[in-house]
Coordinates of C-alpha atoms and ligand atoms in Angstrom, one line a residue:
M959 CA -66.9 -124.3 -13.1
P960 CA -63.2 -124.8 -13.4
H961 CA -62.2 -121.2 -14.2
L962 CA -64.0 -119.4 -11.5
A963 CA -62.0 -118.0 -8.6
P964 CA -62.9 -119.5 -5.3
S965 CA -66.1 -117.7 -4.2
R966 CA -68.5 -118.2 -1.4
R967 CA -71.2 -120.6 -2.2
H968 CA -74.7 -119.6 -1.0
V969 CA -76.9 -122.1 0.8
A970 CA -80.6 -121.3 1.5
V971 CA -82.0 -123.2 4.5
I972 CA -85.8 -123.4 4.7
G973 CA -86.8 -123.6 8.4
A974 CA -85.0 -122.9 11.6
G975 CA -85.9 -126.2 13.4
P976 CA -83.2 -128.3 15.0
G977 CA -82.3 -129.9 11.6
G978 CA -82.1 -126.5 9.8
L979 CA -80.0 -124.9 12.6
A980 CA -77.6 -127.8 12.8
A981 CA -77.1 -127.8 9.0
A982 CA -76.7 -124.0 8.9
M983 CA -74.0 -124.0 11.6
Q984 CA -72.0 -126.7 9.9
L985 CA -72.3 -125.2 6.4
A986 CA -71.2 -121.8 7.7
A987 CA -68.3 -123.4 9.5
A988 CA -67.4 -125.0 6.2
G989 CA -67.2 -121.6 4.5
A990 CA -70.6 -121.3 2.8
R991 CA -72.6 -118.1 3.0
V992 CA -75.8 -119.3 4.6
T993 CA -79.3 -117.7 4.9
V994 CA -82.0 -119.3 7.0
F995 CA -85.5 -118.5 6.0
E996 CA -88.0 -119.1 8.8
K997 CA -91.7 -118.6 8.5
D998 CA -92.2 -117.8 12.2
A999 CA -90.8 -115.0 14.4
V1000 CA -88.7 -117.4 16.5
V1001 CA -86.2 -120.2 15.9
G1002 CA -86.6 -123.8 17.1
G1003 CA -89.6 -125.1 15.2
R1004 CA -91.3 -127.8 17.2
S1005 CA -88.4 -127.5 19.7
R1006 CA -89.1 -123.8 20.6
T1007 CA -89.9 -122.8 24.1
L1008 CA -93.2 -120.9 24.6
E1009 CA -93.1 -118.0 27.0
T1010 CA -96.3 -116.3 28.4
P1011 CA -96.6 -112.7 29.5
E1012 CA -97.1 -114.1 33.1
G1013 CA -93.6 -115.5 33.0
F1014 CA -94.4 -119.2 32.4
R1015 CA -92.2 -121.2 30.0
F1016 CA -93.1 -124.4 28.3
D1017 CA -91.3 -126.6 25.8
L1018 CA -93.6 -126.7 22.8
G1019 CA -92.5 -130.2 21.8
P1020 CA -89.4 -132.1 22.9
T1021 CA -88.7 -132.3 26.6
F1022 CA -86.4 -135.4 26.7
F1023 CA -83.0 -134.3 25.7
L1024 CA -81.0 -137.5 24.9
Y1025 CA -77.5 -138.3 23.8
P1026 CA -76.0 -134.8 23.7
R1027 CA -72.8 -136.2 22.3
I1028 CA -73.8 -135.7 18.7
L1029 CA -74.7 -132.0 19.2
A1030 CA -71.6 -131.5 21.3
E1031 CA -69.5 -132.8 18.3
I1032 CA -71.4 -130.5 16.0
F1033 CA -70.7 -127.5 18.2
A1034 CA -67.0 -128.5 18.4
S1035 CA -66.8 -128.7 14.6
C1036 CA -68.1 -125.1 14.6
G1037 CA -65.5 -123.9 17.1
A1038 CA -68.0 -123.7 20.1
R1039 CA -68.6 -125.8 23.2
L1040 CA -72.1 -127.0 23.9
E1041 CA -71.5 -126.8 27.7
D1042 CA -70.6 -123.1 27.4
E1043 CA -73.8 -122.4 25.6
V1044 CA -76.4 -124.5 27.4
E1045 CA -76.6 -125.9 30.9
L1046 CA -77.7 -129.5 30.6
V1047 CA -78.8 -131.2 33.8
K1048 CA -78.7 -135.0 33.9
L1049 CA -81.9 -136.3 35.5
D1050 CA -82.0 -139.0 38.1
P1051 CA -84.5 -140.6 38.1
H1052 CA -85.1 -140.1 34.4
Y1053 CA -88.9 -140.3 34.9
R1054 CA -91.6 -141.8 36.9
L1055 CA -93.8 -144.4 35.2
Q1056 CA -97.2 -144.8 36.8
F1057 CA -99.1 -147.9 35.9
E1058 CA -102.7 -146.9 36.3
G1059 CA -104.1 -148.0 39.6
G1060 CA -100.9 -149.9 40.4
P1061 CA -97.2 -149.5 41.1
T1062 CA -94.7 -146.9 39.8
I1063 CA -91.2 -147.3 38.5
E1064 CA -88.6 -144.6 39.0
A1065 CA -86.4 -145.3 35.9
T1066 CA -82.7 -144.7 36.5
S1067 CA -79.3 -145.4 34.9
D1068 CA -78.1 -146.8 38.2
V1069 CA -78.3 -150.5 37.3
A1070 CA -78.6 -151.8 40.9
R1071 CA -81.4 -149.4 41.7
M1072 CA -83.1 -150.1 38.4
E1073 CA -82.9 -153.9 39.1
A1074 CA -84.6 -153.1 42.5
E1075 CA -87.3 -151.1 40.7
I1076 CA -88.0 -154.0 38.2
A1077 CA -88.0 -156.5 41.1
R1078 CA -90.8 -154.5 42.8
L1079 CA -92.9 -155.4 39.7
N1080 CA -91.6 -158.9 39.1
P1081 CA -88.5 -160.3 40.9
A1082 CA -87.7 -162.7 38.1
D1083 CA -87.4 -160.0 35.5
A1084 CA -84.7 -158.0 37.4
A1085 CA -82.1 -160.5 36.1
G1086 CA -83.0 -159.5 32.6
L1087 CA -81.7 -156.0 32.8
R1088 CA -77.9 -156.5 32.5
P1089 CA -78.1 -159.0 29.6
W1090 CA -80.6 -156.6 27.9
L1091 CA -78.2 -153.7 28.4
A1092 CA -75.2 -155.7 27.0
E1093 CA -77.2 -156.8 24.0
N1094 CA -78.3 -153.3 23.2
R1095 CA -74.8 -152.0 23.6
R1096 CA -73.8 -154.4 20.8
K1097 CA -76.8 -153.4 18.8
L1098 CA -76.1 -149.7 19.0
H1099 CA -72.5 -150.3 18.1
A1100 CA -73.5 -152.3 15.0
F1101 CA -76.1 -149.8 13.9
K1102 CA -74.2 -146.6 14.6
P1103 CA -72.4 -146.6 11.3
V1104 CA -75.7 -147.2 9.4
L1105 CA -77.3 -144.2 11.2
E1106 CA -74.3 -142.0 10.4
R1107 CA -74.2 -142.2 6.6
A1108 CA -76.5 -141.4 3.7
F1109 CA -78.8 -143.9 1.9
G1110 CA -79.3 -142.6 -1.6
R1111 CA -79.4 -145.7 -3.8
A1112 CA -80.5 -149.3 -3.5
A1113 CA -76.8 -150.3 -3.5
D1114 CA -76.3 -148.4 -0.2
M1115 CA -78.4 -151.2 1.5
M1116 CA -75.6 -153.6 0.7
G1117 CA -72.7 -151.8 2.5
G1118 CA -70.5 -153.8 4.9
D1119 CA -72.0 -152.0 7.9
M1120 CA -75.5 -153.0 6.8
L1121 CA -74.5 -156.6 6.5
R1122 CA -72.8 -156.6 9.9
A1123 CA -75.9 -155.0 11.5
L1124 CA -78.5 -157.2 9.7
P1125 CA -78.3 -160.2 12.0
L1126 CA -79.3 -157.8 14.9
L1127 CA -82.2 -156.2 12.9
R1128 CA -84.7 -159.0 13.3
P1129 CA -87.1 -157.3 10.8
H1130 CA -90.2 -159.3 11.6
R1131 CA -90.0 -158.9 15.4
S1132 CA -91.8 -156.0 17.1
L1133 CA -90.1 -154.0 19.9
D1134 CA -92.4 -155.7 22.4
A1135 CA -91.6 -159.2 21.1
D1136 CA -87.9 -158.5 21.3
L1137 CA -88.3 -157.3 24.9
R1138 CA -90.2 -160.5 25.8
R1139 CA -86.9 -162.4 25.4
H1140 CA -85.7 -160.6 28.5
F1141 CA -88.7 -159.6 30.5
K1142 CA -91.8 -161.7 31.1
D1143 CA -93.9 -159.1 32.9
E1144 CA -95.9 -156.9 30.5
R1145 CA -95.5 -153.9 32.8
V1146 CA -91.7 -154.3 32.7
R1147 CA -91.8 -154.6 29.0
L1148 CA -93.8 -151.4 28.8
A1149 CA -91.2 -149.6 30.9
F1150 CA -88.6 -150.4 28.2
G1151 CA -91.0 -150.2 25.2
F1152 CA -93.2 -147.1 25.8
Q1153 CA -90.4 -145.1 24.2
A1154 CA -91.8 -146.2 20.8
K1155 CA -94.1 -143.3 21.5
Y1156 CA -91.1 -140.9 20.9
L1157 CA -91.5 -142.0 17.3
G1158 CA -95.3 -141.8 17.5
M1159 CA -95.5 -145.6 17.2
S1160 CA -96.8 -148.6 19.2
P1161 CA -94.3 -151.0 20.8
F1162 CA -96.4 -153.8 19.4
R1163 CA -95.7 -152.7 15.9
C1164 CA -92.5 -150.6 16.1
P1165 CA -89.5 -152.5 14.7
S1166 CA -87.3 -154.2 17.3
L1167 CA -84.4 -152.0 16.2
F1168 CA -85.8 -149.3 18.5
T1169 CA -85.0 -151.0 21.7
I1170 CA -82.0 -148.7 21.3
L1171 CA -84.2 -145.8 22.3
S1172 CA -84.7 -146.8 25.9
F1173 CA -81.1 -148.2 25.9
L1174 CA -79.8 -144.7 25.0
E1175 CA -81.6 -143.4 28.2
Y1176 CA -80.1 -146.0 30.4
E1177 CA -76.6 -145.9 28.9
H1178 CA -76.2 -142.2 28.4
G1179 CA -78.9 -140.5 30.5
V1180 CA -81.8 -138.2 30.1
F1181 CA -81.0 -134.5 30.2
H1182 CA -83.0 -131.3 30.8
P1183 CA -81.6 -128.1 29.2
I1184 CA -82.1 -125.2 31.7
G1185 CA -84.6 -122.9 30.1
G1186 CA -86.2 -125.7 28.1
C1187 CA -85.2 -127.4 24.9
G1188 CA -85.8 -124.0 23.2
A1189 CA -82.6 -122.9 25.0
V1190 CA -80.7 -125.5 22.8
A1191 CA -82.2 -124.1 19.6
A1192 CA -81.4 -120.5 20.8
A1193 CA -77.8 -121.6 21.4
M1194 CA -77.5 -123.1 18.0
A1195 CA -78.8 -119.9 16.4
R1196 CA -76.3 -117.9 18.4
V1197 CA -73.4 -120.0 17.2
A1198 CA -74.7 -119.9 13.7
A1199 CA -75.0 -116.1 13.8
R1200 CA -71.4 -115.9 15.1
L1201 CA -70.3 -117.9 12.0
G1202 CA -72.1 -115.3 9.8
V1203 CA -75.4 -117.1 9.1
A1204 CA -78.1 -114.6 8.2
F1205 CA -81.6 -115.3 9.7
R1206 CA -84.7 -114.1 7.9
L1207 CA -87.4 -114.6 10.4
D1208 CA -91.1 -114.1 9.7
T1209 CA -90.2 -115.1 6.1
P1210 CA -92.0 -118.1 4.7
V1211 CA -90.5 -119.6 1.6
E1212 CA -93.2 -119.9 -1.0
R1213 CA -91.4 -122.1 -3.5
I1214 CA -88.0 -123.4 -4.5
A1215 CA -86.8 -121.7 -7.7
L1216 CA -85.9 -124.1 -10.5
A1217 CA -83.9 -123.7 -13.7
A1218 CA -83.5 -126.6 -16.1
G1219 CA -84.8 -128.9 -13.4
R1220 CA -82.2 -127.8 -10.8
A1221 CA -82.8 -125.7 -7.6
V1222 CA -81.3 -122.3 -8.1
G1223 CA -82.7 -120.5 -5.1
V1224 CA -85.9 -119.8 -3.1
E1225 CA -88.8 -117.4 -3.5
A1226 CA -90.0 -115.6 -0.3
G1227 CA -91.9 -112.4 0.2
G1228 CA -92.2 -111.9 -3.6
Q1229 CA -88.4 -111.9 -4.0
R1230 CA -86.1 -114.5 -5.5
H1231 CA -83.0 -115.3 -3.5
A1232 CA -80.4 -117.2 -5.6
A1233 CA -78.6 -120.1 -4.0
D1234 CA -76.3 -122.9 -5.0
A1235 CA -78.1 -125.3 -2.7
V1236 CA -81.4 -125.4 -0.9
V1237 CA -81.7 -127.3 2.4
V1238 CA -85.3 -128.0 3.3
N1239 CA -86.0 -128.4 7.1
A1240 CA -89.7 -127.6 6.8
D1241 CA -91.8 -130.7 7.5
F1242 CA -91.5 -133.1 4.5
A1243 CA -95.2 -134.0 4.2
H1244 CA -96.4 -130.4 4.5
A1245 CA -93.7 -128.5 2.7
L1246 CA -92.6 -130.6 -0.3
P1247 CA -96.0 -130.5 -2.1
R1248 CA -95.9 -126.7 -1.6
L1249 CA -92.3 -125.9 -2.4
L1250 CA -91.8 -128.0 -5.5
P1251 CA -94.2 -128.8 -8.4
N1252 CA -95.6 -132.3 -8.5
A1253 CA -94.1 -132.8 -11.9
A1254 CA -90.6 -132.2 -10.6
R1255 CA -91.0 -135.0 -8.0
R1256 CA -90.7 -138.3 -9.8
Q1257 CA -90.0 -140.5 -6.8
W1258 CA -92.0 -138.5 -4.3
P1259 CA -95.1 -137.2 -6.2
D1260 CA -98.0 -135.9 -4.2
K1261 CA -99.7 -139.2 -4.4
R1262 CA -96.9 -141.1 -2.7
I1263 CA -96.5 -138.4 0.0
A1264 CA -100.3 -138.6 0.7
A1265 CA -100.2 -142.4 0.8
A1266 CA -97.2 -142.6 3.1
R1267 CA -97.7 -143.9 6.7
Y1268 CA -97.4 -141.2 9.4
S1269 CA -96.8 -141.1 13.1
C1270 CA -99.6 -140.4 15.6
S1271 CA -100.3 -136.8 16.7
T1272 CA -100.5 -135.2 20.1
F1273 CA -103.1 -133.2 22.0
M1274 CA -101.3 -130.7 24.2
L1275 CA -102.1 -128.6 27.2
Y1276 CA -99.6 -126.0 28.5
L1277 CA -100.8 -125.0 32.0
G1278 CA -99.5 -122.2 34.2
V1279 CA -100.7 -123.1 37.6
A1280 CA -100.6 -121.6 41.1
G1281 CA -98.5 -123.3 43.8
A1282 CA -96.1 -126.1 43.9
L1283 CA -96.8 -129.7 42.7
P1284 CA -94.8 -132.0 45.0
E1285 CA -96.9 -134.9 43.7
L1286 CA -95.0 -134.9 40.4
A1287 CA -91.5 -135.9 39.2
H1288 CA -89.8 -133.9 36.4
H1289 CA -91.2 -136.4 33.8
N1290 CA -94.3 -138.4 34.6
V1291 CA -95.8 -141.1 32.3
L1292 CA -99.2 -142.4 33.1
L1293 CA -99.7 -145.8 31.3
A1294 CA -103.4 -146.5 30.9
G1295 CA -104.8 -149.6 32.6
D1296 CA -105.6 -151.0 29.2
Y1297 CA -102.6 -149.8 27.4
R1298 CA -103.2 -152.2 24.4
R1299 CA -106.7 -150.9 23.9
N1300 CA -105.4 -147.3 24.1
I1301 CA -102.9 -147.9 21.4
H1302 CA -105.3 -149.9 19.3
Q1303 CA -107.8 -147.0 19.3
I1304 CA -105.0 -144.6 18.1
E1305 CA -104.1 -147.0 15.3
Q1306 CA -107.8 -147.3 14.3
G1307 CA -108.1 -143.5 14.2
E1308 CA -110.3 -143.3 17.3
L1309 CA -109.8 -140.8 20.1
P1310 CA -108.8 -142.9 23.1
D1311 CA -111.5 -142.8 25.8
L1312 CA -109.1 -143.5 28.6
P1313 CA -105.7 -142.3 27.3
S1314 CA -102.2 -142.7 28.5
L1315 CA -100.6 -139.3 29.1
Y1316 CA -97.2 -137.7 29.7
V1317 CA -96.8 -134.7 32.1
Q1318 CA -93.7 -132.7 32.4
H1319 CA -93.1 -130.6 35.5
A1320 CA -89.8 -129.0 34.7
G1321 CA -89.9 -126.9 37.8
V1322 CA -88.6 -129.9 39.7
T1323 CA -85.2 -129.2 38.1
D1324 CA -85.4 -125.8 36.6
P1325 CA -86.8 -122.8 38.5
T1326 CA -86.6 -120.6 35.4
M1327 CA -89.7 -122.4 33.9
A1328 CA -92.3 -120.6 36.1
P1329 CA -92.7 -117.4 38.2
P1330 CA -92.1 -117.9 41.9
G1331 CA -94.9 -119.7 43.7
H1332 CA -96.2 -121.2 40.4
S1333 CA -95.6 -124.3 38.2
S1334 CA -95.6 -124.9 34.5
L1335 CA -97.3 -128.1 33.4
Y1336 CA -96.9 -129.7 30.0
V1337 CA -99.5 -132.3 29.3
L1338 CA -99.2 -134.6 26.2
V1339 CA -101.9 -137.1 25.1
P1340 CA -101.1 -139.3 22.1
V1341 CA -104.0 -139.2 19.6
P1342 CA -104.5 -140.1 15.9
N1343 CA -103.1 -137.9 13.2
L1344 CA -105.4 -135.9 10.9
K1345 CA -105.5 -138.6 8.2
H1346 CA -108.2 -140.2 10.3
G1347 CA -110.3 -137.1 10.1
A1348 CA -111.2 -136.0 13.7
D1349 CA -113.0 -132.6 13.9
W1350 CA -110.8 -130.9 16.5
A1351 CA -112.9 -127.7 16.6
A1352 CA -115.7 -129.9 18.1
E1353 CA -113.5 -132.4 20.1
A1354 CA -111.1 -130.0 21.7
P1355 CA -113.2 -128.9 24.8
R1356 CA -114.2 -132.5 25.5
Y1357 CA -110.6 -133.7 25.2
R1358 CA -109.3 -130.9 27.4
A1359 CA -111.8 -131.9 30.1
L1360 CA -110.7 -135.6 29.7
A1361 CA -107.0 -134.7 29.9
L1362 CA -107.6 -132.7 33.1
A1363 CA -109.6 -135.5 34.6
R1364 CA -106.7 -137.9 33.7
L1365 CA -104.4 -135.8 35.9
R1366 CA -106.3 -137.2 38.9
A1367 CA -104.6 -140.6 38.2
L1368 CA -101.3 -138.8 38.8
G1369 CA -102.5 -137.4 42.1
L1370 CA -103.7 -134.0 40.9
P1371 CA -107.4 -133.8 41.6
D1372 CA -107.9 -130.0 41.7
I1373 CA -105.7 -128.7 39.0
E1374 CA -108.4 -126.8 37.0
A1375 CA -109.1 -124.3 39.8
R1376 CA -105.3 -123.5 40.0
I1377 CA -104.9 -122.7 36.3
R1378 CA -103.6 -119.1 35.8
C1379 CA -102.9 -119.3 32.1
E1380 CA -103.4 -122.0 29.5
R1381 CA -102.7 -122.9 25.9
M1382 CA -104.0 -125.8 23.9
V1383 CA -102.5 -127.4 20.8
T1384 CA -104.5 -130.0 18.9
P1385 CA -103.5 -132.0 15.8
Q1386 CA -105.2 -129.3 13.7
H1387 CA -103.0 -126.6 15.2
W1388 CA -99.9 -128.8 14.5
Q1389 CA -100.9 -128.8 10.9
D1390 CA -102.3 -125.2 10.5
E1391 CA -99.9 -123.2 12.7
F1392 CA -96.8 -125.3 12.9
A1393 CA -96.9 -126.6 9.3
V1394 CA -96.7 -130.3 10.3
G1395 CA -98.2 -132.5 7.6
H1396 CA -101.4 -134.3 8.8
G1397 CA -100.5 -133.1 12.3
A1398 CA -98.2 -136.2 12.5
T1399 CA -95.9 -134.7 15.1
F1400 CA -93.2 -137.3 14.7
N1401 CA -93.2 -137.3 10.9
L1402 CA -93.3 -140.2 8.6
A1403 CA -93.7 -143.5 10.5
H1404 CA -90.5 -145.4 11.2
D1405 CA -91.5 -148.7 9.9
L1406 CA -88.8 -150.6 7.9
G1407 CA -90.6 -149.7 4.6
Q1408 CA -90.0 -146.0 5.3
M1409 CA -86.5 -146.1 6.6
L1410 CA -83.0 -146.0 5.2
V1411 CA -83.2 -146.0 1.4
F1412 CA -87.0 -146.0 1.6
R1413 CA -87.1 -142.7 3.5
P1414 CA -86.8 -139.4 1.5
G1415 CA -83.0 -139.0 1.1
N1416 CA -80.7 -136.4 2.6
R1417 CA -79.8 -135.5 -1.0
F1418 CA -83.3 -135.2 -2.5
A1419 CA -83.0 -137.4 -5.5
D1420 CA -85.8 -135.8 -7.5
V1421 CA -84.3 -132.3 -7.8
P1422 CA -80.6 -131.7 -8.0
G1423 CA -79.6 -128.9 -5.5
V1424 CA -82.3 -129.8 -3.0
Y1425 CA -81.3 -131.4 0.3
L1426 CA -83.4 -132.5 3.3
V1427 CA -82.9 -132.2 7.0
G1428 CA -85.2 -132.9 10.0
G1429 CA -87.4 -135.8 11.1
G1430 CA -88.8 -136.5 7.7
T1431 CA -85.4 -137.7 6.2
H1432 CA -82.8 -140.3 7.1
P1433 CA -82.1 -141.4 9.9
G1434 CA -85.4 -140.1 11.3
S1435 CA -87.2 -138.2 14.1
G1436 CA -85.9 -137.3 17.6
L1437 CA -83.3 -134.7 18.4
P1438 CA -80.1 -136.7 18.4
V1439 CA -81.1 -138.5 15.2
I1440 CA -82.1 -135.2 13.6
Y1441 CA -78.7 -133.7 14.5
E1442 CA -77.0 -136.7 13.0
G1443 CA -79.1 -136.4 9.9
A1444 CA -78.1 -132.7 9.6
R1445 CA -74.5 -133.8 9.8
I1446 CA -75.0 -136.3 6.9
T1447 CA -76.8 -133.6 4.8
A1448 CA -74.2 -131.0 5.5
G1449 CA -71.5 -133.5 4.4
L1450 CA -73.3 -134.0 1.1
V1451 CA -73.7 -130.3 0.5
R1452 CA -70.1 -129.7 1.3
Q1453 CA -69.1 -132.5 -1.2
D1454 CA -71.4 -131.3 -3.9
L1455 CA -70.5 -127.7 -3.7
G1456 CA -66.8 -128.5 -3.3
L1457 CA -66.7 -126.5 -0.1
D1458 CA -63.8 -128.3 1.4
A1459 CA -61.7 -127.7 -1.7
L1460 CA -62.8 -124.0 -1.8
Q1461 CA -61.8 -123.5 1.8
G1462 CA -58.5 -125.1 1.1
A1463 CA -58.0 -122.7 -1.9
V1464 CA -59.0 -119.7 0.1
A1465 CA -56.6 -120.7 2.9
Ligands
LIG871 C1 -95.0 -132.8 21.1 C2 -93.7 -133.3 20.6 C3 -92.8 -133.9 21.6 C4 -91.6 -134.3 21.2 N1 -90.7 -134.8 22.1 C5 -89.4 -135.1 21.8 C6 -88.5 -135.4 22.8 O1 -88.9 -135.4 24.0 N2 -87.2 -135.7 22.5 C7 -86.8 -135.7 21.2 O2 -85.7 -135.9 20.9 N3 -87.7 -135.3 20.2 C8 -89.0 -135.0 20.4 N4 -89.9 -134.6 19.5 C9 -89.5 -134.8 18.0 C10 -88.5 -133.8 17.3 O3 -87.3 -133.8 18.0 C11 -89.0 -132.4 17.2 O4 -90.3 -132.4 16.6 C12 -88.1 -131.5 16.4 O5 -88.4 -130.2 16.6 C13 -88.2 -131.8 14.9 O6 -87.2 -131.0 14.2 P1 -87.1 -130.8 12.7 O7 -85.7 -130.3 12.4 O8 -87.6 -131.9 11.9 O9 -88.1 -129.6 12.3 P2 -89.2 -128.6 13.0 O10 -88.9 -128.5 14.5 O11 -90.5 -129.0 12.6 O12 -88.8 -127.3 12.3 C14 -89.2 -127.0 11.0 C15 -89.1 -125.5 10.8 O13 -89.5 -125.1 9.5 C16 -90.3 -123.9 9.5 N5 -91.0 -123.9 8.2 C17 -92.0 -124.7 7.8 N6 -92.5 -124.3 6.5 C18 -91.7 -123.2 6.2 C19 -91.6 -122.4 5.0 N7 -92.4 -122.6 4.0 N8 -90.7 -121.4 5.0 C20 -89.9 -121.2 6.1 N9 -89.9 -121.9 7.2 C21 -90.8 -122.9 7.2 C22 -91.2 -124.2 10.7 O14 -91.8 -123.0 11.2 C23 -90.1 -124.7 11.7 O15 -89.5 -123.7 12.4 C24 -91.1 -134.2 19.8 C25 -92.0 -133.6 18.9 C26 -93.2 -133.1 19.3 C27 -94.1 -132.4 18.3

């Protein structure tokens, strides 16, 4: 379009989850006119904070806020300061790990204290901590460039950064096998490997690359945003609105409008909204088959999306309870006595009979989460996704009872009598209410066959003008990674729409 005067390009963003919000902010800052279409009445997606009429607040999904640096850089690129918008509290200890019927670990970034924690489990393993940290520092340094750029073509796998990182990739080694080089005690390995669950995977199958997850915690800390992770999404929406982003809440997009095979806008509420680019933040597995016709998706037809491998799901209880809970830390992880069996059952599609679980008691750090004299409890049980076909209408009451019974192992025998309000989210709810494909809460699995160039690309190759952000695209799921992915996607949109040149011309 060489003869057109510089005009504002319009970008439609489908979904106001963390990926959509991060992309919207950056594209507005780059001079685009941006409209965010969100099917729900609130922003944040899986990262919203639930609020009850009684005054309880619960994070719906994410509770571990890691590596804020990426989001801080995105805020800065939009003329804002993350620390002015959200209060982030660094947790110490990060969390308490309870080995069922046995000892606990209070995980901390204080290396000397952490060595003492490991030594309580196995004195010989304490010496493994510093070499493990040093190795992972090198690993993260090597992989950072790979996680910060797009992978659109096979040739992208041959970049110099990939070749430098490859020797550290050890593709055939699982996360647990990699940890065995440093720690002999299975419980110690679990303390550094259970984080595979953040990706909905098993440490016994998850690629060894992901030791960088627990490394990020030890090196950079675990944070709690005051008001919950939803406060971060709200801050992003605020900054975006200041930059002129228009939010259309309660407005599900029905389809992406195509002309001559190219995206030219979106259709929502019976209206067509023209756009120069469409950024899809809605869950890949759920949304793509609905938003684009099968015939338009040569690389990602319905068949391939259906056959892809997906993360586990989660069974959730959000409990507003009377009284304080001094028994709990802010984050509590109960590792089932037979952790391997627990994971094996999930992989086989069975509901675990004695599950591990994670409980957040944010009130330890943040009094805004519950009314005075009360506590908000977030209970997460990893379970198979819906591809395995559990009937949650039938299973939910039994599983609720099981989850409550499991709280006993964390020292909470009488919680049911103290419940004042309650909400349950099953894999079926994740799919039907929150539009998460197969209820797979952590998106497409992060095995090496579904990463980098094998994951749906940030620039969606099947349909020009369509871009992806969120856990279903490169680099993957988890908030810092999703923000980084949104930065990659925003860069591609800027490039393709010539936004930088247009801004220069306007200036
Ligand atoms: C239980 C749970 C725990 C997690 N814990 C952590 C954690 O501790 N730390 C961490 O870093 N990550 C965690 N995650 C993973 C991840 O960070 C979050 O799931 C994150 O919210 C995913 O962001 P996203 O950008 O991919 O999209 P989403 O949050 O899924 O947002 C997508 C948005 O698109 C909207 N949408 C869908 N379809 C349409 C449509 N047709 N039209 C318009 N809008 C539409 C949805 O309503 C939603 O708002 C957790 C996830 C879950 C579910």
